[in-house]
PDB file of C-alpha atoms in Angstrom:
ATOM      1  CA  MET O  40     110.987  57.720 209.426  1.00 55.00           C
ATOM      2  CA  HIS O  41     111.095  60.950 211.371  1.00 52.00           C
ATOM      3  CA  ARG O  42     114.415  61.806 209.771  1.00 56.00           C
ATOM      4  CA  TRP O  43     113.009  61.013 206.292  1.00 49.00           C
ATOM      5  CA  TRP O  44     110.053  63.293 206.893  1.00 48.00           C
ATOM      6  CA  ASP O  45     112.294  66.066 208.102  1.00 52.00           C
ATOM      7  CA  ARG O  46     114.406  65.677 204.982  1.00 55.00           C
ATOM      8  CA  TYR O  47     111.786  64.953 202.289  1.00 49.00           C
ATOM      9  CA  GLY O  48     108.370  65.804 203.850  1.00 50.00           C
ATOM     10  CA  PHE O  49     108.091  69.270 202.404  1.00 49.00           C
ATOM     11  CA  GLN O  50     109.100  68.064 198.944  1.00 53.00           C
ATOM     12  CA  ALA O  51     106.586  65.191 199.082  1.00 52.00           C
ATOM     13  CA  THR O  52     103.809  67.516 200.215  1.00 55.00           C
ATOM     14  CA  VAL O  53     104.512  69.929 197.385  1.00 45.00           C
ATOM     15  CA  THR O  54     104.628  67.074 194.847  1.00 53.00           C
ATOM     16  CA  VAL O  55     101.254  65.684 195.989  1.00 48.00           C
ATOM     17  CA  ALA O  56      99.764  69.157 195.933  1.00 49.00           C
ATOM     18  CA  VAL O  57     101.027  69.800 192.395  1.00 43.00           C
ATOM     19  CA  ILE O  58      99.719  66.441 191.152  1.00 51.00           C
ATOM     20  CA  SER O  59      96.327  67.082 192.782  1.00 52.00           C
ATOM     21  CA  ILE O  60      96.084  70.546 191.285  1.00 45.00           C
ATOM     22  CA  ALA O  61      97.090  69.213 187.868  1.00 48.00           C
ATOM     23  CA  TRP O  62      94.442  66.481 188.071  1.00 47.00           C
ATOM     24  CA  LEU O  63      91.769  68.991 189.070  1.00 46.00           C
ATOM     25  CA  LEU O  64      92.764  71.287 186.216  1.00 44.00           C
ATOM     26  CA  LYS O  65      92.608  68.399 183.770  1.00 52.00           C
ATOM     27  CA  GLN O  66      89.138  67.392 184.935  1.00 49.00           C
ATOM     28  CA  SER O  67      87.947  70.979 184.805  1.00 52.00           C
ATOM     29  CA  GLN O  68      89.413  71.426 181.344  1.00 52.00           C
ATOM     30  CA  THR O  69      87.700  68.217 180.127  1.00 53.00           C
ATOM     31  CA  ALA O  70      84.372  69.391 181.506  1.00 53.00           C
ATOM     32  CA  VAL O  71      84.841  72.791 179.903  1.00 51.00           C
ATOM     33  CA  LEU O  72      85.733  71.232 176.555  1.00 50.00           C
ATOM     34  CA  THR O  73      82.780  68.855 176.805  1.00 53.00           C
ATOM     35  CA  GLU O  74      80.412  71.704 177.568  1.00 56.00           C
ATOM     36  CA  ALA O  75      81.881  73.724 174.714  1.00 52.00           C
ATOM     37  CA  TYR O  76      81.459  70.776 172.321  1.00 51.00           C
ATOM     38  CA  TYR O  77      77.806  70.308 173.190  1.00 55.00           C
ATOM     39  CA  PHE O  78      77.268  74.055 173.025  1.00 57.00           C
ATOM     40  CA  LEU O  79      78.651  74.156 169.487  1.00 52.00           C
ATOM     41  CA  VAL O  80      77.174  70.883 168.184  1.00 50.00           C
ATOM     42  CA  SER O  81      73.693  70.992 169.716  1.00 58.00           C
ATOM     43  CA  PRO O  82      72.397  73.760 167.416  1.00 59.00           C
ATOM     44  CA  LEU O  83      73.662  71.835 164.395  1.00 55.00           C
ATOM     45  CA  GLN O  84      72.010  68.637 165.582  1.00 55.00           C
ATOM     46  CA  SER O  85      68.773  70.508 166.283  1.00 61.00           C
ATOM     47  CA  LYS O  86      68.903  72.106 162.832  1.00 60.00           C
ATOM     48  CA  GLN O  87      69.516  68.751 161.128  1.00 66.00           C
ATOM     49  CA  GLN O  88      66.666  67.227 163.107  1.00 65.00           C
ATOM     50  CA  LEU O  89      64.374  70.068 162.057  1.00 61.00           C
ATOM     51  CA  ILE O  90      65.410  69.648 158.411  1.00 63.00           C
ATOM     52  CA  LEU O  91      64.744  65.904 158.600  1.00 62.00           C
ATOM     53  CA  GLU O  92      61.361  66.425 160.247  1.00 62.00           C
ATOM     54  CA  ASP O  93      60.487  69.066 157.642  1.00 64.00           C
ATOM     55  CA  ARG O  94      61.390  66.713 154.778  1.00 62.00           C
ATOM     56  CA  LEU O  95      59.333  63.924 156.327  1.00 62.00           C
ATOM     57  CA  SER O  96      56.380  66.272 156.780  1.00 64.00           C
ATOM     58  CA  ASN O  97      56.610  67.472 153.174  1.00 63.00           C
ATOM     59  CA  ALA O  98      56.817  63.892 151.934  1.00 58.00           C
ATOM     60  CA  ARG O  99      53.744  62.975 153.953  1.00 62.00           C
ATOM     61  CA  ILE O 100      51.856  66.003 152.605  1.00 66.00           C
ATOM     62  CA  LEU O 101      52.743  65.047 149.015  1.00 64.00           C
ATOM     63  CA  GLU O 102      51.628  61.479 149.693  1.00 57.00           C
ATOM     64  CA  LEU O 103      48.276  62.666 151.043  1.00 64.00           C
ATOM     65  CA  GLU O 104      47.820  65.057 148.102  1.00 62.00           C
ATOM     66  CA  GLN O 105      48.459  62.215 145.659  1.00 59.00           C
ATOM     67  CA  GLN O 106      45.982  60.006 147.510  1.00 60.00           C
ATOM     68  CA  VAL O 107      43.356  62.756 147.354  1.00 65.00           C
ATOM     69  CA  THR O 108      43.991  63.218 143.618  1.00 63.00           C
ATOM     70  CA  GLU O 109      43.721  59.475 143.047  1.00 55.00           C
ATOM     71  CA  LEU O 110      40.457  59.269 145.001  1.00 62.00           C
ATOM     72  CA  LYS O 111      39.068  62.221 143.032  1.00 63.00           C
ATOM     73  CA  GLN O 112      39.868  60.487 139.745  1.00 63.00           C
ATOM     74  CA  GLU O 113      38.276  57.225 140.890  1.00 59.00           C
ATOM     75  CA  ASN O 114      35.219  59.099 142.149  1.00 65.00           C
ATOM     76  CA  GLN O 115      34.910  61.005 138.867  1.00 67.00           C
ATOM     77  CA  GLN O 116      35.010  57.793 136.817  1.00 61.00           C
ATOM     78  CA  PHE O 117      32.514  56.178 139.175  1.00 63.00           C
ATOM     79  CA  LYS O 118      30.128  59.149 138.848  1.00 66.00           C
ATOM     80  CA  GLN O 119      30.440  59.108 135.056  1.00 68.00           C
ATOM     81  CA  LEU O 120      29.602  55.431 135.038  1.00 65.00           C
ATOM     82  CA  ILE O 121      26.610  55.937 137.350  1.00 65.00           C
ATOM     83  CA  ASN O 122      25.251  58.762 135.184  1.00 65.00           C
ATOM     84  CA  SER O 123      25.844  57.040 131.851  1.00 60.00           C
ATOM     85  CA  ASP O 124      23.204  55.284 129.787  1.00 57.00           C
ATOM     86  CA  ASN O 125      24.850  51.966 130.643  1.00 52.00           C
ATOM     87  CA  THR O 126      23.424  51.992 134.158  1.00 51.00           C
ATOM     88  CA  LYS O 127      19.673  52.171 133.700  1.00 54.00           C
ATOM     89  CA  LYS O 128      18.683  48.642 134.691  1.00 58.00           C
ATOM     90  CA  SER O 129      18.045  47.590 138.265  1.00 59.00           C
ATOM     91  CA  SER O 130      19.585  44.180 137.569  1.00 73.00           C
ATOM     92  CA  GLN O 131      22.964  45.648 136.693  1.00 88.00           C
ATOM     93  CA  VAL O 132      25.952  45.265 138.984  1.00 92.00           C
ATOM     94  CA  ILE O 133      28.566  47.984 139.287  1.00 92.00           C
ATOM     95  CA  ALA O 134      31.943  46.459 140.084  1.00 93.00           C
ATOM     96  CA  PRO O 135      35.483  47.734 140.645  1.00 93.00           C
ATOM     97  CA  ILE O 136      38.459  46.294 138.810  1.00 94.00           C
ATOM     98  CA  ILE O 137      40.726  44.839 141.487  1.00 94.00           C
ATOM     99  CA  GLY O 138      43.192  42.797 139.453  1.00 94.00           C
ATOM    100  CA  ARG O 139      45.106  43.130 136.218  1.00 92.00           C
ATOM    101  CA  SER O 140      48.447  41.653 135.228  1.00 86.00           C
ATOM    102  CA  ILE O 141      51.069  43.615 133.312  1.00 86.00           C
ATOM    103  CA  GLN O 142      51.652  40.714 130.937  1.00 87.00           C
ATOM    104  CA  GLY O 143      47.926  40.337 130.218  1.00 88.00           C
ATOM    105  CA  TRP O 144      46.908  43.982 130.501  1.00 91.00           C
ATOM    106  CA  TRP O 145      44.728  43.841 127.390  1.00 93.00           C
ATOM    107  CA  ASN O 146      43.562  40.262 127.917  1.00 95.00           C
ATOM    108  CA  GLN O 147      41.766  39.909 131.242  1.00 95.00           C
ATOM    109  CA  VAL O 148      40.755  41.792 134.376  1.00 96.00           C
ATOM    110  CA  THR O 149      39.414  40.703 137.756  1.00 96.00           C
ATOM    111  CA  LEU O 150      36.343  42.346 139.274  1.00 96.00           C
ATOM    112  CA  GLY O 151      35.687  42.824 142.969  1.00 95.00           C
ATOM    113  CA  LYS O 152      32.243  41.209 142.812  1.00 95.00           C
ATOM    114  CA  GLY O 153      31.161  37.657 142.086  1.00 96.00           C
ATOM    115  CA  SER O 154      28.427  35.056 142.332  1.00 95.00           C
ATOM    116  CA  GLN O 155      27.184  36.350 145.680  1.00 95.00           C
ATOM    117  CA  ASP O 156      26.398  39.610 143.888  1.00 94.00           C
ATOM    118  CA  GLY O 157      24.462  37.768 141.171  1.00 94.00           C
ATOM    119  CA  ILE O 158      27.203  37.651 138.530  1.00 96.00           C
ATOM    120  CA  GLN O 159      27.455  34.543 136.344  1.00 95.00           C
ATOM    121  CA  PRO O 160      29.719  33.401 133.494  1.00 95.00           C
ATOM    122  CA  GLY O 161      28.583  34.861 130.174  1.00 95.00           C
ATOM    123  CA  PHE O 162      27.451  38.186 131.632  1.00 96.00           C
ATOM    124  CA  ILE O 163      28.432  41.259 129.617  1.00 96.00           C
ATOM    125  CA  VAL O 164      30.846  43.865 130.983  1.00 96.00           C
ATOM    126  CA  SER O 165      30.758  47.502 129.843  1.00 92.00           C
ATOM    127  CA  GLY O 166      32.657  50.651 130.720  1.00 90.00           C
ATOM    128  CA  ILE O 167      32.117  54.312 130.012  1.00 86.00           C
ATOM    129  CA  GLY O 168      31.570  54.437 126.252  1.00 87.00           C
ATOM    130  CA  GLY O 169      30.807  50.843 125.395  1.00 90.00           C
ATOM    131  CA  VAL O 170      31.343  47.121 125.815  1.00 94.00           C
ATOM    132  CA  VAL O 171      34.706  45.887 127.123  1.00 95.00           C
ATOM    133  CA  GLY O 172      34.312  42.125 127.584  1.00 96.00           C
ATOM    134  CA  ARG O 173      32.437  39.221 129.128  1.00 97.00           C
ATOM    135  CA  VAL O 174      32.606  37.250 132.369  1.00 97.00           C
ATOM    136  CA  ILE O 175      34.297  33.872 131.920  1.00 96.00           C
ATOM    137  CA  GLN O 176      34.754  32.722 135.514  1.00 96.00           C
ATOM    138  CA  VAL O 177      33.327  33.597 138.926  1.00 97.00           C
ATOM    139  CA  THR O 178      34.007  32.964 142.599  1.00 96.00           C
ATOM    140  CA  PRO O 179      31.730  34.093 145.431  1.00 96.00           C
ATOM    141  CA  HIS O 180      33.446  37.481 145.590  1.00 96.00           C
ATOM    142  CA  THR O 181      35.337  37.954 142.303  1.00 97.00           C
ATOM    143  CA  SER O 182      34.830  37.622 138.552  1.00 97.00           C
ATOM    144  CA  ARG O 183      37.295  37.150 135.728  1.00 97.00           C
ATOM    145  CA  VAL O 184      36.589  39.063 132.529  1.00 97.00           C
ATOM    146  CA  ALA O 185      37.911  38.308 129.029  1.00 96.00           C
ATOM    147  CA  LEU O 186      38.443  41.643 127.268  1.00 97.00           C
ATOM    148  CA  ILE O 187      37.546  42.271 123.639  1.00 96.00           C
ATOM    149  CA  SER O 188      41.046  43.710 123.182  1.00 95.00           C
ATOM    150  CA  ASP O 189      42.502  40.207 123.630  1.00 95.00           C
ATOM    151  CA  PRO O 190      43.966  38.936 120.310  1.00 94.00           C
ATOM    152  CA  ASP O 191      42.128  35.647 120.903  1.00 93.00           C
ATOM    153  CA  SER O 192      38.795  37.478 121.095  1.00 92.00           C
ATOM    154  CA  ARG O 193      36.357  37.437 118.167  1.00 92.00           C
ATOM    155  CA  VAL O 194      33.130  39.431 118.349  1.00 94.00           C
ATOM    156  CA  GLY O 195      30.456  39.697 115.664  1.00 94.00           C
ATOM    157  CA  ALA O 196      30.139  43.354 114.660  1.00 94.00           C
ATOM    158  CA  ILE O 197      28.241  45.639 112.330  1.00 91.00           C
ATOM    159  CA  VAL O 198      28.747  49.093 110.822  1.00 91.00           C
ATOM    160  CA  SER O 199      25.832  51.091 112.203  1.00 89.00           C
ATOM    161  CA  ARG O 200      25.530  53.399 109.183  1.00 87.00           C
ATOM    162  CA  ASN O 201      25.345  50.890 106.310  1.00 86.00           C
ATOM    163  CA  ARG O 202      24.676  47.607 108.196  1.00 89.00           C
ATOM    164  CA  GLN O 203      27.754  45.828 106.842  1.00 90.00           C
ATOM    165  CA  PHE O 204      28.645  42.710 108.856  1.00 91.00           C
ATOM    166  CA  GLY O 205      32.015  41.494 110.000  1.00 93.00           C
ATOM    167  CA  PHE O 206      33.855  40.604 113.170  1.00 94.00           C
ATOM    168  CA  ILE O 207      36.388  42.385 115.314  1.00 95.00           C
ATOM    169  CA  GLN O 208      39.585  40.951 116.723  1.00 94.00           C
ATOM    170  CA  GLY O 209      41.675  42.390 119.537  1.00 94.00           C
ATOM    171  CA  LYS O 210      45.334  43.254 119.157  1.00 90.00           C
ATOM    172  CA  ASP O 211      46.578  44.126 122.651  1.00 88.00           C
ATOM    173  CA  SER O 212      45.796  47.818 122.407  1.00 89.00           C
ATOM    174  CA  GLN O 213      43.038  50.420 122.416  1.00 92.00           C
ATOM    175  CA  THR O 214      42.406  49.622 118.751  1.00 93.00           C
ATOM    176  CA  LEU O 215      40.868  46.522 117.156  1.00 94.00           C
ATOM    177  CA  VAL O 216      40.786  45.079 113.668  1.00 95.00           C
ATOM    178  CA  MET O 217      37.449  44.606 111.908  1.00 94.00           C
ATOM    179  CA  ARG O 218      37.297  42.114 109.064  1.00 91.00           C
ATOM    180  CA  PHE O 219      34.275  41.961 106.784  1.00 88.00           C
ATOM    181  CA  PHE O 220      32.454  38.960 105.351  1.00 84.00           C
ATOM    182  CA  THR O 221      31.928  40.590 101.949  1.00 81.00           C
ATOM    183  CA  LYS O 222      33.628  43.258  99.891  1.00 80.00           C
ATOM    184  CA  VAL O 223      32.756  46.680 101.281  1.00 74.00           C
ATOM    185  CA  SER O 224      33.424  49.967  99.525  1.00 73.00           C
ATOM    186  CA  ASP O 225      31.225  52.296 101.548  1.00 83.00           C
ATOM    187  CA  LEU O 226      33.331  52.580 104.673  1.00 85.00           C
ATOM    188  CA  LYS O 227      34.998  55.643 106.148  1.00 87.00           C
ATOM    189  CA  PRO O 228      36.696  56.893 109.316  1.00 90.00           C
ATOM    190  CA  GLY O 229      34.236  57.873 112.014  1.00 90.00           C
ATOM    191  CA  ASP O 230      31.720  55.104 111.245  1.00 91.00           C
ATOM    192  CA  ALA O 231      30.283  53.650 114.439  1.00 91.00           C
ATOM    193  CA  ILE O 232      30.765  49.931 115.116  1.00 92.00           C
ATOM    194  CA  ALA O 233      28.463  47.884 117.356  1.00 93.00           C
ATOM    195  CA  THR O 234      27.911  44.235 118.235  1.00 93.00           C
ATOM    196  CA  SER O 235      25.735  42.386 115.735  1.00 91.00           C
ATOM    197  CA  ASN O 236      22.954  39.833 116.061  1.00 88.00           C
ATOM    198  CA  LEU O 237      25.303  37.284 114.484  1.00 87.00           C
ATOM    199  CA  SER O 238      27.380  37.200 117.658  1.00 88.00           C
ATOM    200  CA  ASN O 239      26.866  34.189 119.904  1.00 88.00           C
ATOM    201  CA  LEU O 240      28.472  35.649 123.009  1.00 93.00           C
ATOM    202  CA  TYR O 241      27.216  39.250 122.963  1.00 94.00           C
ATOM    203  CA  PRO O 242      23.776  40.829 122.534  1.00 92.00           C
ATOM    204  CA  PRO O 243      23.349  43.087 119.470  1.00 91.00           C
ATOM    205  CA  GLY O 244      23.618  46.853 119.514  1.00 91.00           C
ATOM    206  CA  LEU O 245      26.367  47.356 122.100  1.00 92.00           C
ATOM    207  CA  PRO O 246      28.747  50.196 121.170  1.00 93.00           C
ATOM    208  CA  ILE O 247      32.254  48.959 120.401  1.00 94.00           C
ATOM    209  CA  GLY O 248      34.108  51.825 118.773  1.00 92.00           C
ATOM    210  CA  THR O 249      34.582  53.956 115.681  1.00 92.00           C
ATOM    211  CA  VAL O 250      36.487  53.351 112.469  1.00 93.00           C
ATOM    212  CA  LYS O 251      39.907  54.965 112.638  1.00 92.00           C
ATOM    213  CA  SER O 252      41.236  53.955 109.231  1.00 91.00           C
ATOM    214  CA  VAL O 253      40.400  51.585 106.360  1.00 87.00           C
ATOM    215  CA  ASN O 254      42.703  49.394 104.298  1.00 83.00           C
ATOM    216  CA  PHE O 255      41.122  48.320 101.008  1.00 76.00           C
ATOM    217  CA  GLU O 256      44.247  46.553  99.760  1.00 76.00           C
ATOM    218  CA  THR O 257      44.705  43.811 102.361  1.00 67.00           C
ATOM    219  CA  SER O 258      42.737  41.118 100.513  1.00 67.00           C
ATOM    220  CA  SER O 259      39.486  40.617  98.660  1.00 74.00           C
ATOM    221  CA  VAL O 260      37.698  42.218 101.606  1.00 77.00           C
ATOM    222  CA  PRO O 261      38.855  45.377 103.416  1.00 80.00           C
ATOM    223  CA  GLU O 262      40.032  45.669 106.989  1.00 87.00           C
ATOM    224  CA  ALA O 263      39.211  48.546 109.287  1.00 92.00           C
ATOM    225  CA  GLU O 264      41.103  49.739 112.314  1.00 94.00           C
ATOM    226  CA  VAL O 265      38.557  50.408 115.042  1.00 95.00           C
ATOM    227  CA  GLU O 266      39.274  52.535 118.083  1.00 93.00           C
ATOM    228  CA  LEU O 267      37.404  51.448 121.194  1.00 93.00           C
ATOM    229  CA  THR O 268      35.027  53.984 122.686  1.00 91.00           C
ATOM    230  CA  ALA O 269      35.531  52.562 126.186  1.00 90.00           C
ATOM    231  CA  PRO O 270      38.984  53.362 127.630  1.00 89.00           C
ATOM    232  CA  ILE O 271      39.998  49.785 128.406  1.00 91.00           C
ATOM    233  CA  ASP O 272      43.561  50.779 129.276  1.00 88.00           C
ATOM    234  CA  VAL O 273      42.483  52.946 132.240  1.00 87.00           C
ATOM    235  CA  LEU O 274      39.290  51.250 133.414  1.00 88.00           C
ATOM    236  CA  GLU O 275      38.624  51.225 137.156  1.00 89.00           C
ATOM    237  CA  TRP O 276      34.853  50.610 137.315  1.00 89.00           C
ATOM    238  CA  VAL O 277      32.550  48.615 135.054  1.00 91.00           C
ATOM    239  CA  VAL O 278      28.906  47.636 134.709  1.00 92.00           C
ATOM    240  CA  VAL O 279      27.951  43.965 134.523  1.00 95.00           C
ATOM    241  CA  ASP O 280      24.750  43.020 132.655  1.00 93.00           C
ATOM    242  CA  ALA O 281      22.990  39.683 132.769  1.00 93.00           C
ATOM    243  CA  PHE O 282      23.146  37.774 129.480  1.00 92.00           C
ATOM    244  CA  LYS O 283      22.811  34.156 128.456  1.00 87.00           C
ATOM    245  CA  PRO O 284      25.054  33.327 125.468  1.00 84.00           C
ATOM    246  CA  LYS O 285      23.490  31.484 122.559  1.00 73.00           C
ATOM    247  CA  LEU O 286      26.376  29.040 122.460  1.00 64.00           C
ATOM    248  CA  ASN O 287      29.591  28.537 124.330  1.00 54.00           C
ATOM    249  CA  LEU O 288      31.475  29.475 121.173  1.00 45.00           C
ATOM    250  CA  SER O 289      32.924  32.554 119.550  1.00 46.00           C
ATOM    251  CA  PRO O 290      32.452  34.925 117.977  1.00 47.00           C
TER     252      PRO O 290
END
C-alpha cells in the first residue's frame, strides 16, 4: 500500500482535485444559468400576467357597464308604466315578466306575481300603449298570460272613428289582422282600434293598435293589418287589472 501511494498517490490526488473542481464548476454554471433564465423570463411572465389581469379587468368593467345599461332600460320602462294612464287604479297590480319561451314568444308570458298578490284568471294585462293579453292561470306567486298576438287569440274590436265592429286575430308578430262583420269602405291607415263591448273576455275601450294597411280585395269584407300600440316583443313590466269575463269563451 505504501509503495502504491508512493507511485500513484500524487496522480490520484490530482485526479480527485480535478474532478472536484469540475463538479463545482458545473454546479456553479447551472446556478448561473438558472439565475440568468429567471432573470430573462420573469419580466415576460410579469408582463403576461399584467396583460391577463388588464383583460380581465376590462371584461369586468364592460360587464358592469352592460348591467348598468340594462338596469337603466328596465327602470325607464317601469317609470313609463307608472306614469302612464294605465296605472290610475289602486286595485291594479304592477308585475314583471319573468318567463317567456322562444318558441312561444308571441303566445304567452309568465308574470312574477300571482294569487297572493290578488291576481285571478280572467284579469286583463296591459303594457305601455295598450292591452297585451289576459291571465289564464295563476299560482301563489306567478301568473300565465295569453297574449293577443297569439294566432289562436280572438278579441272583439271596434274602429274608434266610425264604430265599425270586427275582431282581431294574432299572427305571431307585432301586427294583428282585423276582420270585419260587414262590408266596410270607410277605413284608412292610422285609424285607432280598441276592444269592443261585443268581446266576452275583455272590457270595451282598451287601446289595441292602429290600422297599418287595408286590403279590400280579400273577400266580401275587408281585412286590416293592425299594429299594436303596446310593444309586446320587448315587454318587461305590465299592469294587471281586475276583470270578470262574461263567459269563458272567445272572442
